[in-house]
mmCIF file of C-alpha atoms (C1' of nucleotides) in Angstrom:
data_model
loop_
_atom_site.group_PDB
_atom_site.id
_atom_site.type_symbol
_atom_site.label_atom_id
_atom_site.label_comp_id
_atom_site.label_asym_id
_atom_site.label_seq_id
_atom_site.Cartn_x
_atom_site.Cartn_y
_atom_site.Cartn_z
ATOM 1 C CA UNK A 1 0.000 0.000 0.000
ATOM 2 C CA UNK A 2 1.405 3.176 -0.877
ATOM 3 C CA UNK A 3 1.746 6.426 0.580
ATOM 4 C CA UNK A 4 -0.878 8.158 -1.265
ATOM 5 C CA UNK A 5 -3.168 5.306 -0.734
ATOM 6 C CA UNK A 6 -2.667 5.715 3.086
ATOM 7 C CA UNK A 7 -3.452 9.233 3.010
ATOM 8 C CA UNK A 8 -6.628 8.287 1.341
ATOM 9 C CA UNK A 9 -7.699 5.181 3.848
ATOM 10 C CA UNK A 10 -7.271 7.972 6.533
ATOM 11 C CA UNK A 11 -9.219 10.923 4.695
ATOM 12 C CA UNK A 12 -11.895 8.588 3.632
ATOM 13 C CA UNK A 13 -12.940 7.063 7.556
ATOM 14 C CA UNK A 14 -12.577 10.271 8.588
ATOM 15 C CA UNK A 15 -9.273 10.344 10.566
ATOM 16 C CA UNK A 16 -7.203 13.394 9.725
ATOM 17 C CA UNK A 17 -3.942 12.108 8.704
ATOM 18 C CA UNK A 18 -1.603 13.454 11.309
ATOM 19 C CA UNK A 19 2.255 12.972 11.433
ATOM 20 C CA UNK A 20 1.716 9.961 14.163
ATOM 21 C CA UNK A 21 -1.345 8.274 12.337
ATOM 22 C CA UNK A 22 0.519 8.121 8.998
ATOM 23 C CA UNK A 23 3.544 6.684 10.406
ATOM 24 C CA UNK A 24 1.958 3.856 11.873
ATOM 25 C CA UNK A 25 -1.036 3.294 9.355
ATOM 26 C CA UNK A 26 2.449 2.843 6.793
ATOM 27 C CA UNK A 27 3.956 0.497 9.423
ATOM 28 C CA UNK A 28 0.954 -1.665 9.602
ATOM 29 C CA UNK A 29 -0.626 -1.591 5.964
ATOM 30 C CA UNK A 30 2.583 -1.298 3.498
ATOM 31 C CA UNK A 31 2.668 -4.867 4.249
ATOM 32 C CA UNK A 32 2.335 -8.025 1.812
ATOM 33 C CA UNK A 33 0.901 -10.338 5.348
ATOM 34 C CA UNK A 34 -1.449 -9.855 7.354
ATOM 35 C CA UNK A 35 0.264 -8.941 10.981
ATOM 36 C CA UNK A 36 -1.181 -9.871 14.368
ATOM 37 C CA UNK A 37 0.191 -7.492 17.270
ATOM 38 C CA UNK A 38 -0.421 -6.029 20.738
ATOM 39 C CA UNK A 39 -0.586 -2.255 21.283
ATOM 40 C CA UNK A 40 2.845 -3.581 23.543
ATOM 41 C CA UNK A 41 4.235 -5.167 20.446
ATOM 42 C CA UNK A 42 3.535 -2.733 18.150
ATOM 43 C CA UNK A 43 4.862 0.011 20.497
ATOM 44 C CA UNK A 44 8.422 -1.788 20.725
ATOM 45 C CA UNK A 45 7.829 -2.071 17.096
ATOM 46 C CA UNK A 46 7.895 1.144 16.187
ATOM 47 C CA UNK A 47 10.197 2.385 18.595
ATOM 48 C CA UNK A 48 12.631 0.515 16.950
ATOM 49 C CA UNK A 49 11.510 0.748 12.969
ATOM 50 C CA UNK A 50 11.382 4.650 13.397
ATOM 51 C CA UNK A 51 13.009 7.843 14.512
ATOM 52 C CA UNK A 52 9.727 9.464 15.691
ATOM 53 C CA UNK A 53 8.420 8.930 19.080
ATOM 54 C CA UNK A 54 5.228 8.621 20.352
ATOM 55 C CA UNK A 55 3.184 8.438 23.509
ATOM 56 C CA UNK A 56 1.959 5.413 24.783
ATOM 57 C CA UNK A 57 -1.839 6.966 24.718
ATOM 58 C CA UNK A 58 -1.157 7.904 20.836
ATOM 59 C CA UNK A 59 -0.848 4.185 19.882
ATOM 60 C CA UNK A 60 -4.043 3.268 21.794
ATOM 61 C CA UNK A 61 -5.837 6.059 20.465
ATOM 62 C CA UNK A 62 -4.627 5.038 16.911
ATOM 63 C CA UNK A 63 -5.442 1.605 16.742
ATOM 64 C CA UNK A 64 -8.556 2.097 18.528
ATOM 65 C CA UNK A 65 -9.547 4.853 16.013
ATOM 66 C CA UNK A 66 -8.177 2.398 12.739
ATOM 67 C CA UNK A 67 -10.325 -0.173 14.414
ATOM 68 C CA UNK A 68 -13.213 1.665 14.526
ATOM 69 C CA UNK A 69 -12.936 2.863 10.923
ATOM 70 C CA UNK A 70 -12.563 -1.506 10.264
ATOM 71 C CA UNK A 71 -8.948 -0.998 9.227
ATOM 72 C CA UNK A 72 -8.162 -3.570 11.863
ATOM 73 C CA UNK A 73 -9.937 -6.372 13.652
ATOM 74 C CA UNK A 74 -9.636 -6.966 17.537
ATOM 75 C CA UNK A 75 -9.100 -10.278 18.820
ATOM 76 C CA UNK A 76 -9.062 -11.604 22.237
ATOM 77 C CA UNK A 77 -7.472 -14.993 23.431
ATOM 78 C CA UNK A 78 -7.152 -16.431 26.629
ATOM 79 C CA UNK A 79 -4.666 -15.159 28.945
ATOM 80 C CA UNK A 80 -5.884 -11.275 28.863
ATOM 81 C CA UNK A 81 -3.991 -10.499 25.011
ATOM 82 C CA UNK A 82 -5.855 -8.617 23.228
ATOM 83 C CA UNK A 83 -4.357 -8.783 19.050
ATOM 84 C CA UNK A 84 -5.146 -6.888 16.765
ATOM 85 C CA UNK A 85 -5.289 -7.669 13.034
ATOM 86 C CA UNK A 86 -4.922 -6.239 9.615
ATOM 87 C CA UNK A 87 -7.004 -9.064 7.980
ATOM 88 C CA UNK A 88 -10.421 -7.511 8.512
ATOM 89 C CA UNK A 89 -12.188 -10.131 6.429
ATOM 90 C CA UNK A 90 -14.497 -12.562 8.225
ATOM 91 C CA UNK A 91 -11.929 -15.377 9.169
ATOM 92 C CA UNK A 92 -10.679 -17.566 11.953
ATOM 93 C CA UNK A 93 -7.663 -18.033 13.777
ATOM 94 C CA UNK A 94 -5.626 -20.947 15.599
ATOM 95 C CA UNK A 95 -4.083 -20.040 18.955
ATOM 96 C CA UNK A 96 -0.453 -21.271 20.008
ATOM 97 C CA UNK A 97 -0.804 -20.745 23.887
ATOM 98 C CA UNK A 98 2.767 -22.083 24.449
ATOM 99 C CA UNK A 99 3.895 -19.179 22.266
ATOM 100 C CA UNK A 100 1.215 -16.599 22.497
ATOM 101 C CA UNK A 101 1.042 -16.587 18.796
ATOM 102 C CA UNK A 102 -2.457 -16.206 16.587
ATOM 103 C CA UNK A 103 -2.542 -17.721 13.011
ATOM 104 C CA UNK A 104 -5.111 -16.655 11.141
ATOM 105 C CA UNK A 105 -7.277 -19.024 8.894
ATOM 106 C CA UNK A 106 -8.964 -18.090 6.261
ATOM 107 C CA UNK A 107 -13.027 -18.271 6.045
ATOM 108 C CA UNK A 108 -13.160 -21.119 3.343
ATOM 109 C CA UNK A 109 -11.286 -23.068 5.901
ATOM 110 C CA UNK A 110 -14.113 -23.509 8.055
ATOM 111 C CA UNK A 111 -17.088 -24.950 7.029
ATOM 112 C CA UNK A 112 -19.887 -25.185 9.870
ATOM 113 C CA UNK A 113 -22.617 -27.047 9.332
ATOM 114 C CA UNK A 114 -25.133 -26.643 12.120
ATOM 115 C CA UNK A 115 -25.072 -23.471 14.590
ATOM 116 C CA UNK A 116 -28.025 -22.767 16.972
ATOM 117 C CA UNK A 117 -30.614 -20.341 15.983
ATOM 118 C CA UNK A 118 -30.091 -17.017 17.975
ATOM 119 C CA UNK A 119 -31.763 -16.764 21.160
ATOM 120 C CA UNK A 120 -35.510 -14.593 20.942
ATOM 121 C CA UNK A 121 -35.041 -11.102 20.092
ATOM 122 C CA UNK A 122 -31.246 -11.243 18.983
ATOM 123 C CA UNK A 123 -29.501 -12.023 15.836
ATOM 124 C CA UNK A 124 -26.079 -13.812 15.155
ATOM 125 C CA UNK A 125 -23.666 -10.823 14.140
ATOM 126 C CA UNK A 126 -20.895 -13.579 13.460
ATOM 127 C CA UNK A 127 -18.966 -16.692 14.065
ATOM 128 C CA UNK A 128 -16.065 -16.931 15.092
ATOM 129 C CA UNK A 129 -14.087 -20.015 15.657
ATOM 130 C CA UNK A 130 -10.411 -20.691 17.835
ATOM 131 C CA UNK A 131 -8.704 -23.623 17.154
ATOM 132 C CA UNK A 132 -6.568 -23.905 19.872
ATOM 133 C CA UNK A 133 -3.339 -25.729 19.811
ATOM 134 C CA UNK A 134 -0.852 -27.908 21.995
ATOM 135 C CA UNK A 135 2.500 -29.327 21.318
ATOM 136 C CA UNK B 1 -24.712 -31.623 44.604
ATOM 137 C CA UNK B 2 -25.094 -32.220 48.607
ATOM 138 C CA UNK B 3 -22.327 -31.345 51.224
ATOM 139 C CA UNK B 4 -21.321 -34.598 51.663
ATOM 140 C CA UNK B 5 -20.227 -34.678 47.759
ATOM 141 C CA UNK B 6 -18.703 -31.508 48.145
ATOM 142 C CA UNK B 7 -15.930 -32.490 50.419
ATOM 143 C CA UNK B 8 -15.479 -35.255 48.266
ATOM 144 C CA UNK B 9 -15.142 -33.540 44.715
ATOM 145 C CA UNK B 10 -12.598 -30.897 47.027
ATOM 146 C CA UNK B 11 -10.617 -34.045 48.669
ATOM 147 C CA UNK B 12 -10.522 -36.109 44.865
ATOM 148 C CA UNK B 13 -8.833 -33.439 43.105
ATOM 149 C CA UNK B 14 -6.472 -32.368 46.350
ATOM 150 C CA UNK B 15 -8.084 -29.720 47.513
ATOM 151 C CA UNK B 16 -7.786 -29.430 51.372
ATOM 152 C CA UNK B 17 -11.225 -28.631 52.539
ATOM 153 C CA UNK B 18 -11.396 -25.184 54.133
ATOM 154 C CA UNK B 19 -13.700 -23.482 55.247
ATOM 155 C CA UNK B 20 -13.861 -20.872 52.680
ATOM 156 C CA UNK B 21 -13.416 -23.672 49.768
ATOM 157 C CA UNK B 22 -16.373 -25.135 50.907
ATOM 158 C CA UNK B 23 -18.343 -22.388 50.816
ATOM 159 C CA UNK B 24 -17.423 -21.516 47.657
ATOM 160 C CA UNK B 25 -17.768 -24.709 46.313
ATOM 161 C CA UNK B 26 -21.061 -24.964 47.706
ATOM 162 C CA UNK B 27 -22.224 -22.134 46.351
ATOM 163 C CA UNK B 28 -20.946 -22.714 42.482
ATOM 164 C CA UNK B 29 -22.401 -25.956 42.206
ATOM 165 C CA UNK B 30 -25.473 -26.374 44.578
ATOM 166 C CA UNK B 31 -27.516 -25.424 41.502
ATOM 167 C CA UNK B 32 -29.142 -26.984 38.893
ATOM 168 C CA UNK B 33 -28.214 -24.764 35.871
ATOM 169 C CA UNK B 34 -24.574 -24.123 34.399
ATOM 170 C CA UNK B 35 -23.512 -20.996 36.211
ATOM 171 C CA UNK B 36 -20.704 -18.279 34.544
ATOM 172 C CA UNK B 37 -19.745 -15.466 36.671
ATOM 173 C CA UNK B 38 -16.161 -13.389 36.669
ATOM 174 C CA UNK B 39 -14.591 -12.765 39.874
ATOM 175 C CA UNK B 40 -16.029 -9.833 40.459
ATOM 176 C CA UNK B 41 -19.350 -10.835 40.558
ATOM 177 C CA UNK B 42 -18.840 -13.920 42.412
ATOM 178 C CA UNK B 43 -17.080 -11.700 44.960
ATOM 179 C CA UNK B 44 -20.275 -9.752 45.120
ATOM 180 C CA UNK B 45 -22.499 -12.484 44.814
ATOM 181 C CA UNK B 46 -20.554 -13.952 48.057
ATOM 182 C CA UNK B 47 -21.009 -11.158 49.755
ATOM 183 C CA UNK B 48 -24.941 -10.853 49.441
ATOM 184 C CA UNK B 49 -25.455 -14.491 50.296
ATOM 185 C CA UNK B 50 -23.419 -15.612 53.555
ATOM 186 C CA UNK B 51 -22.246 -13.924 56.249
ATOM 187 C CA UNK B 52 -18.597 -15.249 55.974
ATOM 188 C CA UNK B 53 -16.302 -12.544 54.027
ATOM 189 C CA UNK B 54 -13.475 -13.767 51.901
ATOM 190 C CA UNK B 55 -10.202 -12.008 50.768
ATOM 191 C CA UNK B 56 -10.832 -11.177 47.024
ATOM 192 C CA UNK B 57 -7.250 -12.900 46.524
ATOM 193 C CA UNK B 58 -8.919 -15.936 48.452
ATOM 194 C CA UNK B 59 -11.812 -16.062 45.293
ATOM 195 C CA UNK B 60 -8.946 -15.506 43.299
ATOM 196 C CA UNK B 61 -6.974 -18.334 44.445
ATOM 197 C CA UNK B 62 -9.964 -20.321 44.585
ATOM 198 C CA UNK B 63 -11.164 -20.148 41.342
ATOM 199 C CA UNK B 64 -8.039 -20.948 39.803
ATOM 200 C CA UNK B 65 -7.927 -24.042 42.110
ATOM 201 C CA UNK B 66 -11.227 -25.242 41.082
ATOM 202 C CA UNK B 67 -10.309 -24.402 37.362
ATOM 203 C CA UNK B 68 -6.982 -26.339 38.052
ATOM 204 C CA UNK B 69 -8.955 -29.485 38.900
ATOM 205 C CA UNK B 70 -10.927 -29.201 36.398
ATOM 206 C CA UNK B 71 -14.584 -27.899 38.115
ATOM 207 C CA UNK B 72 -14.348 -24.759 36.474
ATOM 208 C CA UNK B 73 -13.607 -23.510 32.540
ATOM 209 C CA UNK B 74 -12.890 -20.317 31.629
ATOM 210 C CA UNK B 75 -14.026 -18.700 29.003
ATOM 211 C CA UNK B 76 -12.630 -15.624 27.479
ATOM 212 C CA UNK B 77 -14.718 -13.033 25.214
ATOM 213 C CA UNK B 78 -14.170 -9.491 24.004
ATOM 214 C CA UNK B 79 -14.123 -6.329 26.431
ATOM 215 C CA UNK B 80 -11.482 -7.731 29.086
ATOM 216 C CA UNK B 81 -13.773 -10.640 31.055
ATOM 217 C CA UNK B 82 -12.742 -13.275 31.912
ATOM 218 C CA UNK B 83 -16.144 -15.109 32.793
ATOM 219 C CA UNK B 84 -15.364 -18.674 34.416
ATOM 220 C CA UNK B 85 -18.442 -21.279 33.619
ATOM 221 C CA UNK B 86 -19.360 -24.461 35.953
ATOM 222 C CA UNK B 87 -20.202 -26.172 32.728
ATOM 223 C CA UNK B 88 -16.859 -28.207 32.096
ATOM 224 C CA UNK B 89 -18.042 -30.078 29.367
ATOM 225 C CA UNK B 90 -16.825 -29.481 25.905
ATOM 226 C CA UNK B 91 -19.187 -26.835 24.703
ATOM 227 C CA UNK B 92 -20.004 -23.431 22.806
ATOM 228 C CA UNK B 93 -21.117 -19.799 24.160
ATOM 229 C CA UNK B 94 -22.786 -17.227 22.295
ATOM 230 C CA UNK B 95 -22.278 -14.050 23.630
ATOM 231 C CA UNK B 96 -24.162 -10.865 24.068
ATOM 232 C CA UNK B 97 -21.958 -7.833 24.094
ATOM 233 C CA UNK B 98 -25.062 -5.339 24.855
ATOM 234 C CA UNK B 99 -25.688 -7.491 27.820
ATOM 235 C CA UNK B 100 -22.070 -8.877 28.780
ATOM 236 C CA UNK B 101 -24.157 -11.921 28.952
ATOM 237 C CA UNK B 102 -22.098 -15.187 28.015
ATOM 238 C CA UNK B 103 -25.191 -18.640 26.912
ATOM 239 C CA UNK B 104 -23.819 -22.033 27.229
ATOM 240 C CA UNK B 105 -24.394 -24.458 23.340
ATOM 241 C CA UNK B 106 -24.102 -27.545 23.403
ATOM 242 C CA UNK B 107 -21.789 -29.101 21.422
ATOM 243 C CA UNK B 108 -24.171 -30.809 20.228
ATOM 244 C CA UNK B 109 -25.609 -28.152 18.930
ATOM 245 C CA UNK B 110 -22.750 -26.972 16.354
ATOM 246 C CA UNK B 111 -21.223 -28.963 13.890
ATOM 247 C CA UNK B 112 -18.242 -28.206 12.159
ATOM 248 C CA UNK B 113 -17.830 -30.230 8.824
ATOM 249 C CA UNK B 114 -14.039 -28.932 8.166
ATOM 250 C CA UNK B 115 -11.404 -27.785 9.751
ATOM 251 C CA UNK B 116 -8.084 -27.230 8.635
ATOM 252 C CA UNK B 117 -5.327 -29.518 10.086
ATOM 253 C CA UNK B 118 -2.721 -28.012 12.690
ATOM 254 C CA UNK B 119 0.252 -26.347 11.732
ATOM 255 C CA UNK B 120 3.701 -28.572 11.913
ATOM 256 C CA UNK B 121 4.207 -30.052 14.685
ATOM 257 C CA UNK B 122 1.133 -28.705 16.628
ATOM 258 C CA UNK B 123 -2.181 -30.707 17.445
ATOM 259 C CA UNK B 124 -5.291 -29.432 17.533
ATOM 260 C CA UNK B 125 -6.569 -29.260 21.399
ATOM 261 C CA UNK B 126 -9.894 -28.033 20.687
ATOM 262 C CA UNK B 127 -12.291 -26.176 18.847
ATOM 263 C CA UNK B 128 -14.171 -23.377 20.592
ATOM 264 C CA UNK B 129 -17.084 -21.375 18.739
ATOM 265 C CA UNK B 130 -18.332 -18.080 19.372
ATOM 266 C CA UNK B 131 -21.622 -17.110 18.445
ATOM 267 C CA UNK B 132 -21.946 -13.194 18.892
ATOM 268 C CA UNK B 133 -25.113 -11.713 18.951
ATOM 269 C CA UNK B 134 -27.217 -8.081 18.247
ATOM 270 C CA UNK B 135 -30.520 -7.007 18.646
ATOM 271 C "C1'" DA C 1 -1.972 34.268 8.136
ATOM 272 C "C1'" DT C 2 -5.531 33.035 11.557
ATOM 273 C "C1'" DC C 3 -8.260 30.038 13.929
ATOM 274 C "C1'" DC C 4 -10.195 25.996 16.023
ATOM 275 C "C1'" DA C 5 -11.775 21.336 16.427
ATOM 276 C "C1'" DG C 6 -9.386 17.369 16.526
ATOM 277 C "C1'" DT C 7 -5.046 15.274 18.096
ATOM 278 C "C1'" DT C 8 -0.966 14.288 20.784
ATOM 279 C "C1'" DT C 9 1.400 14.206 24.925
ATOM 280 C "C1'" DA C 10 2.927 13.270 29.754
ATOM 281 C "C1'" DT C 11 1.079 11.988 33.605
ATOM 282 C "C1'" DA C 12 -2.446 10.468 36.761
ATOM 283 C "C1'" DA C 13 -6.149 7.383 37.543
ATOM 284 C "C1'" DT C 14 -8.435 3.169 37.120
ATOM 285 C "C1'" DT C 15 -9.135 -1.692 36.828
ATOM 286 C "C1'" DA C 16 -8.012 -6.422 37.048
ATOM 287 C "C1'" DT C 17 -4.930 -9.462 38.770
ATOM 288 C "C1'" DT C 18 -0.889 -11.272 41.196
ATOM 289 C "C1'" DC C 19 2.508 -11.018 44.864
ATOM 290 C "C1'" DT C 20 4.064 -10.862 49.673
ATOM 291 C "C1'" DA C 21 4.682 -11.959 54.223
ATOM 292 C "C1'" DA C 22 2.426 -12.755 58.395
ATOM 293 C "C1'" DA C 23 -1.206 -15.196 60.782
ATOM 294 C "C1'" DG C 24 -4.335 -19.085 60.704
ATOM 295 C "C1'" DT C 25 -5.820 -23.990 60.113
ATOM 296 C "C1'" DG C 26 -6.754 -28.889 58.413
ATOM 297 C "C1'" DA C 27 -5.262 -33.220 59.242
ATOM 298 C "C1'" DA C 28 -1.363 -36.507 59.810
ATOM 299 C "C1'" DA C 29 1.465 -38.329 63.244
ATOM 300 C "C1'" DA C 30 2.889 -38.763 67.935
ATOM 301 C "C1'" DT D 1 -5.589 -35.356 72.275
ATOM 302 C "C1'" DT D 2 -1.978 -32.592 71.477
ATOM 303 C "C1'" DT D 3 1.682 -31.271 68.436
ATOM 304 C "C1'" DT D 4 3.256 -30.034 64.219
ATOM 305 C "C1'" DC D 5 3.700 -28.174 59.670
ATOM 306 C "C1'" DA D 6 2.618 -27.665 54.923
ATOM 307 C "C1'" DC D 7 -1.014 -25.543 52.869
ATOM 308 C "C1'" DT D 8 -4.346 -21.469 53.100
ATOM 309 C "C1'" DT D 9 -6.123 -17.174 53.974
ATOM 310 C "C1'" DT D 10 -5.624 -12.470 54.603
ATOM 311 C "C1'" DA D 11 -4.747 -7.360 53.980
ATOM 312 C "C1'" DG D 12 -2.294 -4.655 51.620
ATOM 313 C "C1'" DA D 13 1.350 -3.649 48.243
ATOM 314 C "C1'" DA D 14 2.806 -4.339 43.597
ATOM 315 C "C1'" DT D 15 2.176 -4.920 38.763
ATOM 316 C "C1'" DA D 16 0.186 -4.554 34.259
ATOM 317 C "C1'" DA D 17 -2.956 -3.024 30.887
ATOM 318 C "C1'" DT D 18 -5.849 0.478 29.662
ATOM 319 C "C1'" DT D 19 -8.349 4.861 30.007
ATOM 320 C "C1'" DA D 20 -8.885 9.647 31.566
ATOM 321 C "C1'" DT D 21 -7.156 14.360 32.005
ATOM 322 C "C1'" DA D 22 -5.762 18.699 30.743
ATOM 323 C "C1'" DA D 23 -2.391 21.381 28.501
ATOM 324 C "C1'" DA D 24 0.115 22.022 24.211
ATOM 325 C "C1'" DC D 25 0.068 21.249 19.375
ATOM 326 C "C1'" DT D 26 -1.468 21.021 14.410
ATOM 327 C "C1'" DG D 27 -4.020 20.092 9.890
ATOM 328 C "C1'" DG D 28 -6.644 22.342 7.049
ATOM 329 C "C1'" DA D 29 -10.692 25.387 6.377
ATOM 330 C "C1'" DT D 30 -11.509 30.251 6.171
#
DNA sequence: ATCCAGTTTATAATTATTCTAAAGTGAAAA
DNA sequence: TTTTCACTTTAGAATAATTATAAACTGGAT
């Protein structure tokens, strides 16, 4: 993904692109894989990819803000991580507890046949399904 | 599940019987229906219904006991719970982020025609499904 | 060039959980 | 039944992750 079309992604959800929000929206989308981090990781990350520095708060606000404008998915294992995601397309994920890592698998991977109808009054917003894994 | 059965699930899975274990225990599974709470509403919960008081690090340490042995699962969903469930069974939730509200499924009640196979030299543990809801 | 709503920043506050060290207690053995 | 001691409980401190605050800054419209 290119500069310009960074610039754009931000302008068009409605996030001005500041200095801060550029710099990390290139370090998470000029990218050929997806990429699973904490706001943690991603804040060593960057710490160490570029000269800039920024506040703690600034990367929360960030990825909360790119999340909200579906630029990233939020997904939370056991053991209080919360990852985020740059695949936002409806998929799954396997989860490594012995090394914290999250795989993602895509959607055509998973075919369910039989779910439960939603209980009375709600509806089923999605699926998702962790395939957790041991050595 | 009487008293009697109680000191016996505790003893069976090497859990010294105190007085505060008991209670506990009694009060998780003296019901009929699965039961999910976090620790912070058990500790209220507690509170409300007997007259003993308990350390919150003493519900802490309990609940990981009983989850230890195996009387507990714990079941993590978006927005930081952790929501522990006295269904043990292999199962499903949906769950109701309006309400915070976490609904056992059977697993029975989902089936999953394909899966992909584990990465290298990784097994699968197990499969858990979320079913997230909306009004 | 000016202005201002939106943003960043450093820091404080909050929340959930774990740690610590001292006091208490089941239950095995004397 | 008393003694003993490893296991528990307890209150409070410590830690970790996240959110709130309020002052300073800035993109971009005017």
């Amino acid at each position: 993904m290119k500069k310009l079309d960074i610039l754009k992604k931000l302008r068009s959800s409605g996030l001005r692109p500041t200095k801060q929000r550029v710099e990390i929206a290139k370090f998470l989308f000029e990218r050929e894989k997806t990429f699973h981090f904490t706001v943690e990781s991603l804040d060593k990350l960057l710490s160490k990819k570029t000269t800039s520095k920024f506040a703690l708060a600034t990367i929360y606000n960030t990825v909360h803000a790119f999340k909200a404008a579906g630029h990233l998915s939020e997904v939370e294992v056991r053991g209080n991580k919360t990852y985020f995601d740059t695949n936002v397309s409806n998929h799954h994920h396997f989860y490594d507890s012995e090394t914290s890592e999250l795989i993602d698998i895509d959607a055509n991977e998973v075919v369910i046949q039989k779910i439960p109808k939603a209980p009375n009054g709600k509806k089923i917003k999605n699926v998702e399904v962790f395939i957790n894994l041991k050595n």
